[in-house]
Amino acid sequence: MPAITPGTQAYSYPAAEQLLLAHEHESREMERYRGLALSFLPAYPHVGRLMASLGIECEQRSSALEALAEQLSLDQCLPTGPFRDSTLAGASQLHLFITDDVMAGLTLSHALTFAHYSRRFSELMARYGQLPALDAMLTQFIERKRTACQLLEEEAQAGAYAVPARA
């Protein structure tokens, strides 16, 4: 098999593609949660800590995927540094501070939407997986992502953030 460079060519091995997709997804999620943690920290520190802990979970999942890739001798398919997509690089550096309940409610709503998307993505990856070891790992990820969705839902309800009604 020729040398594989992430982002430059399609992989001929479906397991390598799945590992790369799962790793890129978790890396994006990690950066998103870290940005949310920074945004919430000044005015809503408890929500900032929740977002930071969800980001740490994403980082742990990325590390687990890297360990699996190494175990399967597929580590050449993963990027060596933190994932950087040029279209997301500028957006991930922009952090808006949450200053009121309306902003907090809207941001939590978006975070919850993305958390559900992330869970569904992992469910699809596991359902159509080509690699039993990855499928087993994704099944564990799905359970943690369900818990993350539940935590975000509970925070949105407990905080009773004022979300403006839509006309």
XYZ file of C-alpha atoms in Angstrom:
167
model
C 0.000 0.000 0.000
C 1.467 3.394 -0.941
C 1.987 6.096 1.643
C -1.253 7.725 2.709
C -1.419 11.456 3.267
C -4.592 12.630 5.051
C -6.697 15.016 3.001
C -4.906 14.442 -0.301
C -6.347 11.200 -1.607
C -9.102 8.697 -1.045
C -8.068 5.645 0.877
C -8.371 2.276 -0.797
C -9.030 0.651 2.558
C -12.534 1.378 3.976
C -11.402 0.889 7.585
C -8.798 3.615 7.149
C -11.453 5.960 5.764
C -13.759 5.206 8.678
C -11.017 5.800 11.203
C -10.143 9.098 9.551
C -13.789 10.234 9.457
C -14.367 9.314 13.102
C -11.129 11.003 14.174
C -11.848 14.198 12.221
C -15.360 14.286 13.663
C -14.134 13.968 17.255
C -11.434 16.572 16.649
C -14.011 19.050 15.347
C -16.271 18.293 18.283
C -13.382 18.839 20.699
C -12.613 22.258 19.206
C -16.299 23.216 19.243
C -16.735 22.284 22.916
C -13.527 24.087 23.858
C -14.782 27.223 22.139
C -18.121 26.917 23.923
C -16.313 26.460 27.238
C -14.473 29.735 26.690
C -17.670 31.486 25.638
C -19.645 30.437 28.703
C -16.896 30.694 31.294
C -17.134 34.417 32.253
C -20.894 34.656 32.889
C -21.930 31.009 33.273
C -18.911 29.159 34.722
C -20.848 25.989 35.506
C -21.887 25.689 31.836
C -18.308 26.491 30.779
C -17.067 23.621 32.945
C -19.675 21.280 31.407
C -18.536 22.248 27.902
C -14.887 21.796 28.894
C -15.598 18.313 30.245
C -17.434 17.377 27.029
C -14.398 18.626 25.089
C -12.130 16.433 27.219
C -14.324 13.436 26.393
C -13.902 14.197 22.682
C -10.145 14.399 23.182
C -10.195 11.012 24.928
C -12.216 9.511 22.071
C -9.712 10.915 19.558
C -6.881 9.343 21.544
C -8.720 6.018 21.623
C -9.152 6.164 17.848
C -5.442 6.925 17.449
C -4.569 3.942 19.648
C -6.858 1.690 17.605
C -5.321 2.932 14.363
C -1.847 2.212 15.717
C -2.913 -1.248 16.904
C -4.261 -2.017 13.422
C -1.215 -0.482 11.699
C -3.449 2.188 10.182
C -1.965 5.138 12.048
C -0.605 6.599 8.796
C -4.188 7.478 7.815
C -4.646 9.912 10.710
C -3.267 13.448 10.890
C -0.234 13.813 13.130
C -1.264 17.100 14.768
C -4.594 18.594 15.788
C -7.129 18.511 12.974
C -7.205 21.720 10.996
C -9.626 22.309 8.170
C -8.849 25.607 6.486
C -12.556 26.476 6.266
C -12.988 25.993 10.015
C -9.707 27.450 11.209
C -10.891 31.055 11.333
C -14.286 30.184 12.804
C -12.776 28.125 15.611
C -10.609 31.073 16.682
C -13.599 33.411 17.066
C -15.037 33.190 20.581
C -18.050 35.212 21.580
C -18.690 35.601 25.271
C -22.158 34.692 26.440
C -23.469 37.775 28.216
C -27.142 37.121 28.965
C -29.799 34.445 29.300
C -31.047 34.859 25.741
C -27.582 34.261 24.305
C -27.046 31.371 26.709
C -30.331 29.741 25.740
C -29.703 30.056 22.017
C -26.132 28.809 22.327
C -27.201 25.839 24.461
C -29.901 25.052 21.901
C -27.300 25.026 19.122
C -24.922 22.938 21.257
C -27.686 20.411 21.852
C -28.505 20.255 18.139
C -24.849 19.560 17.346
C -24.640 16.970 20.147
C -27.599 15.075 18.648
C -25.994 15.308 15.210
C -22.749 13.911 16.630
C -24.583 10.988 18.221
C -26.423 10.205 14.963
C -23.155 10.428 13.015
C -21.564 7.857 15.340
C -24.636 5.627 15.096
C -24.409 5.640 11.298
C -20.673 4.978 11.403
C -21.272 1.984 13.688
C -24.189 0.696 11.608
C -22.283 0.726 8.342
C -18.883 -0.057 9.765
C -16.329 -2.277 8.088
C -14.198 -2.826 11.161
C -15.544 -4.722 14.212
C -13.061 -3.115 16.625
C -14.128 0.363 15.490
C -17.806 -0.593 15.696
C -17.347 -1.691 19.307
C -15.562 1.555 20.126
C -18.267 3.616 18.423
C -20.937 1.807 20.453
C -19.220 3.063 23.610
C -18.947 6.549 22.101
C -22.693 6.547 21.340
C -23.561 5.881 24.979
C -21.354 8.769 26.130
C -22.879 11.033 23.475
C -26.387 10.135 24.676
C -25.298 11.145 28.154
C -23.899 14.425 26.781
C -27.234 15.155 25.084
C -29.048 14.446 28.335
C -26.715 16.738 30.305
C -27.158 19.552 27.799
C -30.958 19.093 27.826
C -30.997 19.169 31.622
C -28.884 22.332 31.702
C -31.131 24.050 29.168
C -34.217 23.158 31.232
C -32.717 23.835 34.656
C -31.288 27.179 33.613
C -34.646 28.339 32.225
C -32.777 30.573 29.823
C -34.955 33.111 28.087
C -35.160 32.100 24.456
C -37.120 34.575 22.327
C -40.318 33.262 20.761
C -40.325 32.941 16.998
C -42.898 34.902 15.083
